[in-house]
Amino acid sequence: MQVIKYVFQPHGDDRGQLISLEEFKDIPFRIKRVYYMYETAKGIVRGKHAHKNLEQILVCIHGTCKVKLDNGMEAKIVPLEKPYEGLYVSSNMWREMFDFSSDAVLMVMASELYDENDYIRDYDTFLEYISTGNF
Ligand code: TYD
């Protein structure tokens, strides 16, 4: 399983750093939605779902967290520890976000608007869905 991690180029000067992310340039899809999580309680695992169509890029813009990606055959754990790193998460990929530092802010850029029908929230249903290959 290939993990795609983007390293964004900051515009740094003696005032500090600035990162700009543009759709189709830095981000490989049209950004239809941005959301972020913060004040995540200790020990919490978020996500625990896959999407049928939606693609995302996750950036831990403050603090740190880990992301487990699982394509049904293989799983990988990717730490997100820098505000200039973006983790690409394709459709049909089970994801879990965990090990949030207390100051973590995890920002997500998504290719689709929020649509509960695009979610697969049960792991066995996910395995079944991808085994059909009908997507
Ligand atoms: P949830 O799907 O449980 O978050 P995650 O699985 O990523 O940990 O979302 C928490 C709540 O927020 C749930 O009631 C749905 C709502 N929500 C929106 O209204 N819009 C959104 O874009 C997202 C991601 C969630």
mmCIF file with all atom_site columns, C-alpha atoms and ligand atoms in Angstrom:
data_model
loop_
_atom_site.group_PDB
_atom_site.id
_atom_site.type_symbol
_atom_site.label_atom_id
_atom_site.label_alt_id
_atom_site.label_comp_id
_atom_site.label_asym_id
_atom_site.label_entity_id
_atom_site.label_seq_id
_atom_site.pdbx_PDB_ins_code
_atom_site.Cartn_x
_atom_site.Cartn_y
_atom_site.Cartn_z
_atom_site.occupancy
_atom_site.B_iso_or_equiv
_atom_site.pdbx_formal_charge
_atom_site.auth_seq_id
_atom_site.auth_comp_id
_atom_site.auth_asym_id
_atom_site.auth_atom_id
_atom_site.pdbx_PDB_model_num
ATOM   1   C CA  . MET A 1 1   ? 0.000   0.000  0.000  1.00 0.00 ? 1   MET A CA  1
ATOM   2   C CA  . GLN A 1 2   ? 1.390   3.336  -1.052 1.00 0.00 ? 2   GLN A CA  1
ATOM   3   C CA  . VAL A 1 3   ? 1.187   6.169  1.478  1.00 0.00 ? 3   VAL A CA  1
ATOM   4   C CA  . ILE A 1 4   ? 1.042   9.566  -0.231 1.00 0.00 ? 4   ILE A CA  1
ATOM   5   C CA  . LYS A 1 5   ? 2.347   12.314 1.976  1.00 0.00 ? 5   LYS A CA  1
ATOM   6   C CA  . TYR A 1 6   ? 2.649   15.805 0.558  1.00 0.00 ? 6   TYR A CA  1
ATOM   7   C CA  . VAL A 1 7   ? 5.280   18.206 1.802  1.00 0.00 ? 7   VAL A CA  1
ATOM   8   C CA  . PHE A 1 8   ? 3.938   21.713 1.285  1.00 0.00 ? 8   PHE A CA  1
ATOM   9   C CA  . GLN A 1 9   ? 6.376   24.504 0.578  1.00 0.00 ? 9   GLN A CA  1
ATOM   10  C CA  . PRO A 1 10  ? 6.057   27.289 3.146  1.00 0.00 ? 10  PRO A CA  1
ATOM   11  C CA  . HIS A 1 11  ? 6.570   30.935 2.232  1.00 0.00 ? 11  HIS A CA  1
ATOM   12  C CA  . GLY A 1 12  ? 8.998   31.618 5.024  1.00 0.00 ? 12  GLY A CA  1
ATOM   13  C CA  . ASP A 1 13  ? 10.634  34.892 5.924  1.00 0.00 ? 13  ASP A CA  1
ATOM   14  C CA  . ASP A 1 14  ? 11.813  36.533 9.103  1.00 0.00 ? 14  ASP A CA  1
ATOM   15  C CA  . ARG A 1 15  ? 8.183   37.088 10.143 1.00 0.00 ? 15  ARG A CA  1
ATOM   16  C CA  . GLY A 1 16  ? 7.443   33.358 10.130 1.00 0.00 ? 16  GLY A CA  1
ATOM   17  C CA  . GLN A 1 17  ? 5.858   30.733 7.892  1.00 0.00 ? 17  GLN A CA  1
ATOM   18  C CA  . LEU A 1 18  ? 2.823   30.787 5.657  1.00 0.00 ? 18  LEU A CA  1
ATOM   19  C CA  . ILE A 1 19  ? 1.379   27.865 3.725  1.00 0.00 ? 19  ILE A CA  1
ATOM   20  C CA  . SER A 1 20  ? -1.142  28.332 0.960  1.00 0.00 ? 20  SER A CA  1
ATOM   21  C CA  . LEU A 1 21  ? -3.016  25.368 -0.519 1.00 0.00 ? 21  LEU A CA  1
ATOM   22  C CA  . GLU A 1 22  ? -4.782  25.676 -3.849 1.00 0.00 ? 22  GLU A CA  1
ATOM   23  C CA  . GLU A 1 23  ? -7.066  23.128 -5.432 1.00 0.00 ? 23  GLU A CA  1
ATOM   24  C CA  . PHE A 1 24  ? -5.614  21.268 -8.427 1.00 0.00 ? 24  PHE A CA  1
ATOM   25  C CA  . LYS A 1 25  ? -2.197  22.744 -7.652 1.00 0.00 ? 25  LYS A CA  1
ATOM   26  C CA  . ASP A 1 26  ? -1.166  21.745 -4.137 1.00 0.00 ? 26  ASP A CA  1
ATOM   27  C CA  . ILE A 1 27  ? -4.276  19.629 -3.567 1.00 0.00 ? 27  ILE A CA  1
ATOM   28  C CA  . PRO A 1 28  ? -5.150  17.079 -6.299 1.00 0.00 ? 28  PRO A CA  1
ATOM   29  C CA  . PHE A 1 29  ? -8.913  17.709 -6.230 1.00 0.00 ? 29  PHE A CA  1
ATOM   30  C CA  . ARG A 1 30  ? -11.473 20.485 -5.976 1.00 0.00 ? 30  ARG A CA  1
ATOM   31  C CA  . ILE A 1 31  ? -11.768 21.410 -2.287 1.00 0.00 ? 31  ILE A CA  1
ATOM   32  C CA  . LYS A 1 32  ? -15.465 21.452 -1.509 1.00 0.00 ? 32  LYS A CA  1
ATOM   33  C CA  . ARG A 1 33  ? -15.228 21.326 2.272  1.00 0.00 ? 33  ARG A CA  1
ATOM   34  C CA  . VAL A 1 34  ? -12.764 22.011 5.059  1.00 0.00 ? 34  VAL A CA  1
ATOM   35  C CA  . TYR A 1 35  ? -13.254 20.868 8.636  1.00 0.00 ? 35  TYR A CA  1
ATOM   36  C CA  . TYR A 1 36  ? -11.022 20.489 11.636 1.00 0.00 ? 36  TYR A CA  1
ATOM   37  C CA  . MET A 1 37  ? -10.945 18.761 14.983 1.00 0.00 ? 37  MET A CA  1
ATOM   38  C CA  . TYR A 1 38  ? -9.454  20.138 18.144 1.00 0.00 ? 38  TYR A CA  1
ATOM   39  C CA  . GLU A 1 39  ? -9.669  19.533 21.898 1.00 0.00 ? 39  GLU A CA  1
ATOM   40  C CA  . THR A 1 40  ? -9.783  15.825 21.105 1.00 0.00 ? 40  THR A CA  1
ATOM   41  C CA  . ALA A 1 41  ? -10.031 13.972 24.395 1.00 0.00 ? 41  ALA A CA  1
ATOM   42  C CA  . LYS A 1 42  ? -7.204  11.698 25.533 1.00 0.00 ? 42  LYS A CA  1
ATOM   43  C CA  . GLY A 1 43  ? -7.378  8.139  24.193 1.00 0.00 ? 43  GLY A CA  1
ATOM   44  C CA  . ILE A 1 44  ? -10.045 8.950  21.597 1.00 0.00 ? 44  ILE A CA  1
ATOM   45  C CA  . VAL A 1 45  ? -10.050 7.248  18.201 1.00 0.00 ? 45  VAL A CA  1
ATOM   46  C CA  . ARG A 1 46  ? -11.893 9.238  15.520 1.00 0.00 ? 46  ARG A CA  1
ATOM   47  C CA  . GLY A 1 47  ? -12.768 8.370  11.966 1.00 0.00 ? 47  GLY A CA  1
ATOM   48  C CA  . LYS A 1 48  ? -13.369 4.617  11.936 1.00 0.00 ? 48  LYS A CA  1
ATOM   49  C CA  . HIS A 1 49  ? -15.005 4.789  8.540  1.00 0.00 ? 49  HIS A CA  1
ATOM   50  C CA  . ALA A 1 50  ? -14.306 4.717  4.816  1.00 0.00 ? 50  ALA A CA  1
ATOM   51  C CA  . HIS A 1 51  ? -15.776 6.775  2.003  1.00 0.00 ? 51  HIS A CA  1
ATOM   52  C CA  . LYS A 1 52  ? -17.120 5.431  -1.259 1.00 0.00 ? 52  LYS A CA  1
ATOM   53  C CA  . ASN A 1 53  ? -16.178 8.488  -3.329 1.00 0.00 ? 53  ASN A CA  1
ATOM   54  C CA  . LEU A 1 54  ? -14.662 11.212 -1.224 1.00 0.00 ? 54  LEU A CA  1
ATOM   55  C CA  . GLU A 1 55  ? -10.924 11.952 -1.178 1.00 0.00 ? 55  GLU A CA  1
ATOM   56  C CA  . GLN A 1 56  ? -9.210  13.935 1.552  1.00 0.00 ? 56  GLN A CA  1
ATOM   57  C CA  . ILE A 1 57  ? -5.981  15.493 2.640  1.00 0.00 ? 57  ILE A CA  1
ATOM   58  C CA  . LEU A 1 58  ? -5.286  15.612 6.367  1.00 0.00 ? 58  LEU A CA  1
ATOM   59  C CA  . VAL A 1 59  ? -2.967  18.184 7.880  1.00 0.00 ? 59  VAL A CA  1
ATOM   60  C CA  . CYS A 1 60  ? -2.184  18.303 11.584 1.00 0.00 ? 60  CYS A CA  1
ATOM   61  C CA  . ILE A 1 61  ? -1.698  22.072 11.596 1.00 0.00 ? 61  ILE A CA  1
ATOM   62  C CA  . HIS A 1 62  ? -0.881  22.142 15.320 1.00 0.00 ? 62  HIS A CA  1
ATOM   63  C CA  . GLY A 1 63  ? 0.266   19.392 17.678 1.00 0.00 ? 63  GLY A CA  1
ATOM   64  C CA  . THR A 1 64  ? 0.490   15.781 16.572 1.00 0.00 ? 64  THR A CA  1
ATOM   65  C CA  . CYS A 1 65  ? -1.655  12.757 15.876 1.00 0.00 ? 65  CYS A CA  1
ATOM   66  C CA  . LYS A 1 66  ? -1.483  9.428  14.062 1.00 0.00 ? 66  LYS A CA  1
ATOM   67  C CA  . VAL A 1 67  ? -3.569  8.056  11.220 1.00 0.00 ? 67  VAL A CA  1
ATOM   68  C CA  . LYS A 1 68  ? -4.130  4.391  10.500 1.00 0.00 ? 68  LYS A CA  1
ATOM   69  C CA  . LEU A 1 69  ? -4.915  3.668  6.857  1.00 0.00 ? 69  LEU A CA  1
ATOM   70  C CA  . ASP A 1 70  ? -6.318  0.283  5.955  1.00 0.00 ? 70  ASP A CA  1
ATOM   71  C CA  . ASN A 1 71  ? -7.226  -0.788 2.423  1.00 0.00 ? 71  ASN A CA  1
ATOM   72  C CA  . GLY A 1 72  ? -8.672  -4.091 3.607  1.00 0.00 ? 72  GLY A CA  1
ATOM   73  C CA  . MET A 1 73  ? -5.515  -6.037 2.819  1.00 0.00 ? 73  MET A CA  1
ATOM   74  C CA  . GLU A 1 74  ? -2.857  -3.981 4.502  1.00 0.00 ? 74  GLU A CA  1
ATOM   75  C CA  . ALA A 1 75  ? -2.739  -1.304 7.199  1.00 0.00 ? 75  ALA A CA  1
ATOM   76  C CA  . LYS A 1 76  ? -0.199  1.432  7.834  1.00 0.00 ? 76  LYS A CA  1
ATOM   77  C CA  . ILE A 1 77  ? 0.184   3.943  10.627 1.00 0.00 ? 77  ILE A CA  1
ATOM   78  C CA  . VAL A 1 78  ? 1.291   7.400  9.582  1.00 0.00 ? 78  VAL A CA  1
ATOM   79  C CA  . PRO A 1 79  ? 2.310   10.019 12.142 1.00 0.00 ? 79  PRO A CA  1
ATOM   80  C CA  . LEU A 1 80  ? 1.342   13.618 11.353 1.00 0.00 ? 80  LEU A CA  1
ATOM   81  C CA  . GLU A 1 81  ? 3.696   15.886 13.208 1.00 0.00 ? 81  GLU A CA  1
ATOM   82  C CA  . LYS A 1 82  ? 4.336   18.919 11.017 1.00 0.00 ? 82  LYS A CA  1
ATOM   83  C CA  . PRO A 1 83  ? 2.025   21.685 9.803  1.00 0.00 ? 83  PRO A CA  1
ATOM   84  C CA  . TYR A 1 84  ? 3.571   21.398 6.320  1.00 0.00 ? 84  TYR A CA  1
ATOM   85  C CA  . GLU A 1 85  ? 2.752   17.696 5.830  1.00 0.00 ? 85  GLU A CA  1
ATOM   86  C CA  . GLY A 1 86  ? -0.447  16.522 4.178  1.00 0.00 ? 86  GLY A CA  1
ATOM   87  C CA  . LEU A 1 87  ? -1.631  12.922 4.115  1.00 0.00 ? 87  LEU A CA  1
ATOM   88  C CA  . TYR A 1 88  ? -3.704  11.916 1.114  1.00 0.00 ? 88  TYR A CA  1
ATOM   89  C CA  . VAL A 1 89  ? -6.551  9.521  1.894  1.00 0.00 ? 89  VAL A CA  1
ATOM   90  C CA  . SER A 1 90  ? -8.266  8.006  -1.114 1.00 0.00 ? 90  SER A CA  1
ATOM   91  C CA  . SER A 1 91  ? -11.788 6.700  -1.327 1.00 0.00 ? 91  SER A CA  1
ATOM   92  C CA  . ASN A 1 92  ? -12.318 3.081  -0.265 1.00 0.00 ? 92  ASN A CA  1
ATOM   93  C CA  . MET A 1 93  ? -9.805  3.428  2.528  1.00 0.00 ? 93  MET A CA  1
ATOM   94  C CA  . TRP A 1 94  ? -10.624 2.745  6.160  1.00 0.00 ? 94  TRP A CA  1
ATOM   95  C CA  . ARG A 1 95  ? -9.106  5.442  8.388  1.00 0.00 ? 95  ARG A CA  1
ATOM   96  C CA  . GLU A 1 96  ? -8.669  5.927  12.107 1.00 0.00 ? 96  GLU A CA  1
ATOM   97  C CA  . MET A 1 97  ? -7.155  8.986  13.730 1.00 0.00 ? 97  MET A CA  1
ATOM   98  C CA  . PHE A 1 98  ? -5.715  8.557  17.222 1.00 0.00 ? 98  PHE A CA  1
ATOM   99  C CA  . ASP A 1 99  ? -2.959  9.511  19.648 1.00 0.00 ? 99  ASP A CA  1
ATOM   100 C CA  . PHE A 1 100 ? -3.929  13.190 19.457 1.00 0.00 ? 100 PHE A CA  1
ATOM   101 C CA  . SER A 1 101 ? -1.748  15.509 21.515 1.00 0.00 ? 101 SER A CA  1
ATOM   102 C CA  . SER A 1 102 ? -3.876  17.759 23.719 1.00 0.00 ? 102 SER A CA  1
ATOM   103 C CA  . ASP A 1 103 ? -3.034  20.752 21.496 1.00 0.00 ? 103 ASP A CA  1
ATOM   104 C CA  . ALA A 1 104 ? -3.674  18.914 18.191 1.00 0.00 ? 104 ALA A CA  1
ATOM   105 C CA  . VAL A 1 105 ? -5.680  20.613 15.462 1.00 0.00 ? 105 VAL A CA  1
ATOM   106 C CA  . LEU A 1 106 ? -6.350  18.218 12.607 1.00 0.00 ? 106 LEU A CA  1
ATOM   107 C CA  . MET A 1 107 ? -7.563  19.955 9.461  1.00 0.00 ? 107 MET A CA  1
ATOM   108 C CA  . VAL A 1 108 ? -9.194  17.993 6.664  1.00 0.00 ? 108 VAL A CA  1
ATOM   109 C CA  . MET A 1 109 ? -9.722  19.154 3.091  1.00 0.00 ? 109 MET A CA  1
ATOM   110 C CA  . ALA A 1 110 ? -12.355 17.087 1.333  1.00 0.00 ? 110 ALA A CA  1
ATOM   111 C CA  . SER A 1 111 ? -13.373 16.650 -2.288 1.00 0.00 ? 111 SER A CA  1
ATOM   112 C CA  . GLU A 1 112 ? -17.092 16.438 -1.468 1.00 0.00 ? 112 GLU A CA  1
ATOM   113 C CA  . LEU A 1 113 ? -19.694 18.092 0.690  1.00 0.00 ? 113 LEU A CA  1
ATOM   114 C CA  . TYR A 1 114 ? -20.834 16.226 3.778  1.00 0.00 ? 114 TYR A CA  1
ATOM   115 C CA  . ASP A 1 115 ? -22.961 13.260 2.725  1.00 0.00 ? 115 ASP A CA  1
ATOM   116 C CA  . GLU A 1 116 ? -23.748 10.501 5.205  1.00 0.00 ? 116 GLU A CA  1
ATOM   117 C CA  . ASN A 1 117 ? -24.584 8.177  2.272  1.00 0.00 ? 117 ASN A CA  1
ATOM   118 C CA  . ASP A 1 118 ? -20.937 8.249  1.205  1.00 0.00 ? 118 ASP A CA  1
ATOM   119 C CA  . TYR A 1 119 ? -19.799 6.765  4.543  1.00 0.00 ? 119 TYR A CA  1
ATOM   120 C CA  . ILE A 1 120 ? -19.133 3.117  5.355  1.00 0.00 ? 120 ILE A CA  1
ATOM   121 C CA  . ARG A 1 121 ? -19.087 3.069  9.138  1.00 0.00 ? 121 ARG A CA  1
ATOM   122 C CA  . ASP A 1 122 ? -18.914 -0.654 9.768  1.00 0.00 ? 122 ASP A CA  1
ATOM   123 C CA  . TYR A 1 123 ? -15.594 -2.435 9.213  1.00 0.00 ? 123 TYR A CA  1
ATOM   124 C CA  . ASP A 1 124 ? -17.075 -5.756 8.054  1.00 0.00 ? 124 ASP A CA  1
ATOM   125 C CA  . THR A 1 125 ? -19.320 -3.880 5.598  1.00 0.00 ? 125 THR A CA  1
ATOM   126 C CA  . PHE A 1 126 ? -16.182 -2.103 4.338  1.00 0.00 ? 126 PHE A CA  1
ATOM   127 C CA  . LEU A 1 127 ? -14.383 -5.425 3.757  1.00 0.00 ? 127 LEU A CA  1
ATOM   128 C CA  . GLU A 1 128 ? -17.423 -6.744 1.951  1.00 0.00 ? 128 GLU A CA  1
ATOM   129 C CA  . TYR A 1 129 ? -17.757 -3.559 -0.135 1.00 0.00 ? 129 TYR A CA  1
ATOM   130 C CA  . ILE A 1 130 ? -14.157 -3.581 -1.351 1.00 0.00 ? 130 ILE A CA  1
ATOM   131 C CA  . SER A 1 131 ? -14.168 -7.328 -1.997 1.00 0.00 ? 131 SER A CA  1
ATOM   132 C CA  . THR A 1 132 ? -16.883 -6.824 -4.629 1.00 0.00 ? 132 THR A CA  1
ATOM   133 C CA  . GLY A 1 133 ? -14.620 -4.430 -6.543 1.00 0.00 ? 133 GLY A CA  1
ATOM   134 C CA  . ASN A 1 134 ? -17.789 -2.768 -7.827 1.00 0.00 ? 134 ASN A CA  1
ATOM   135 C CA  . PHE A 1 135 ? -16.785 0.831  -7.498 1.00 0.00 ? 135 PHE A CA  1
HETATM 136 P P1  . TYD B 2 .   ? -18.044 12.171 12.679 1.00 0.00 ? 1   TYD B P1  1
HETATM 137 O O1  . TYD B 2 .   ? -18.359 11.644 11.314 1.00 0.00 ? 1   TYD B O1  1
HETATM 138 O O2  . TYD B 2 .   ? -18.460 11.338 13.841 1.00 0.00 ? 1   TYD B O2  1
HETATM 139 O O3  . TYD B 2 .   ? -16.493 12.465 12.782 1.00 0.00 ? 1   TYD B O3  1
HETATM 140 P P2  . TYD B 2 .   ? -15.291 11.432 12.531 1.00 0.00 ? 1   TYD B P2  1
HETATM 141 O O4  . TYD B 2 .   ? -15.900 10.135 12.066 1.00 0.00 ? 1   TYD B O4  1
HETATM 142 O O5  . TYD B 2 .   ? -14.470 12.022 11.442 1.00 0.00 ? 1   TYD B O5  1
HETATM 143 O O6  . TYD B 2 .   ? -14.555 11.276 13.792 1.00 0.00 ? 1   TYD B O6  1
HETATM 144 O O7  . TYD B 2 .   ? -18.677 13.608 12.786 1.00 0.00 ? 1   TYD B O7  1
HETATM 145 C C1  . TYD B 2 .   ? -19.067 14.182 14.017 1.00 0.00 ? 1   TYD B C1  1
HETATM 146 C C2  . TYD B 2 .   ? -20.359 14.970 13.819 1.00 0.00 ? 1   TYD B C2  1
HETATM 147 O O8  . TYD B 2 .   ? -20.156 16.082 12.951 1.00 0.00 ? 1   TYD B O8  1
HETATM 148 C C3  . TYD B 2 .   ? -21.466 14.139 13.226 1.00 0.00 ? 1   TYD B C3  1
HETATM 149 O O9  . TYD B 2 .   ? -22.667 14.515 13.884 1.00 0.00 ? 1   TYD B O9  1
HETATM 150 C C4  . TYD B 2 .   ? -21.530 14.586 11.791 1.00 0.00 ? 1   TYD B C4  1
HETATM 151 C C5  . TYD B 2 .   ? -21.043 16.011 11.853 1.00 0.00 ? 1   TYD B C5  1
HETATM 152 N N1  . TYD B 2 .   ? -20.315 16.457 10.649 1.00 0.00 ? 1   TYD B N1  1
HETATM 153 C C6  . TYD B 2 .   ? -20.873 17.430 9.847  1.00 0.00 ? 1   TYD B C6  1
HETATM 154 O O10 . TYD B 2 .   ? -21.996 17.919 10.084 1.00 0.00 ? 1   TYD B O10 1
HETATM 155 N N2  . TYD B 2 .   ? -20.172 17.857 8.756  1.00 0.00 ? 1   TYD B N2  1
HETATM 156 C C7  . TYD B 2 .   ? -18.956 17.375 8.469  1.00 0.00 ? 1   TYD B C7  1
HETATM 157 O O11 . TYD B 2 .   ? -18.332 17.805 7.475  1.00 0.00 ? 1   TYD B O11 1
HETATM 158 C C8  . TYD B 2 .   ? -18.399 16.344 9.299  1.00 0.00 ? 1   TYD B C8  1
HETATM 159 C C9  . TYD B 2 .   ? -17.040 15.746 9.001  1.00 0.00 ? 1   TYD B C9  1
HETATM 160 C C10 . TYD B 2 .   ? -19.109 15.939 10.386 1.00 0.00 ? 1   TYD B C10 1
#
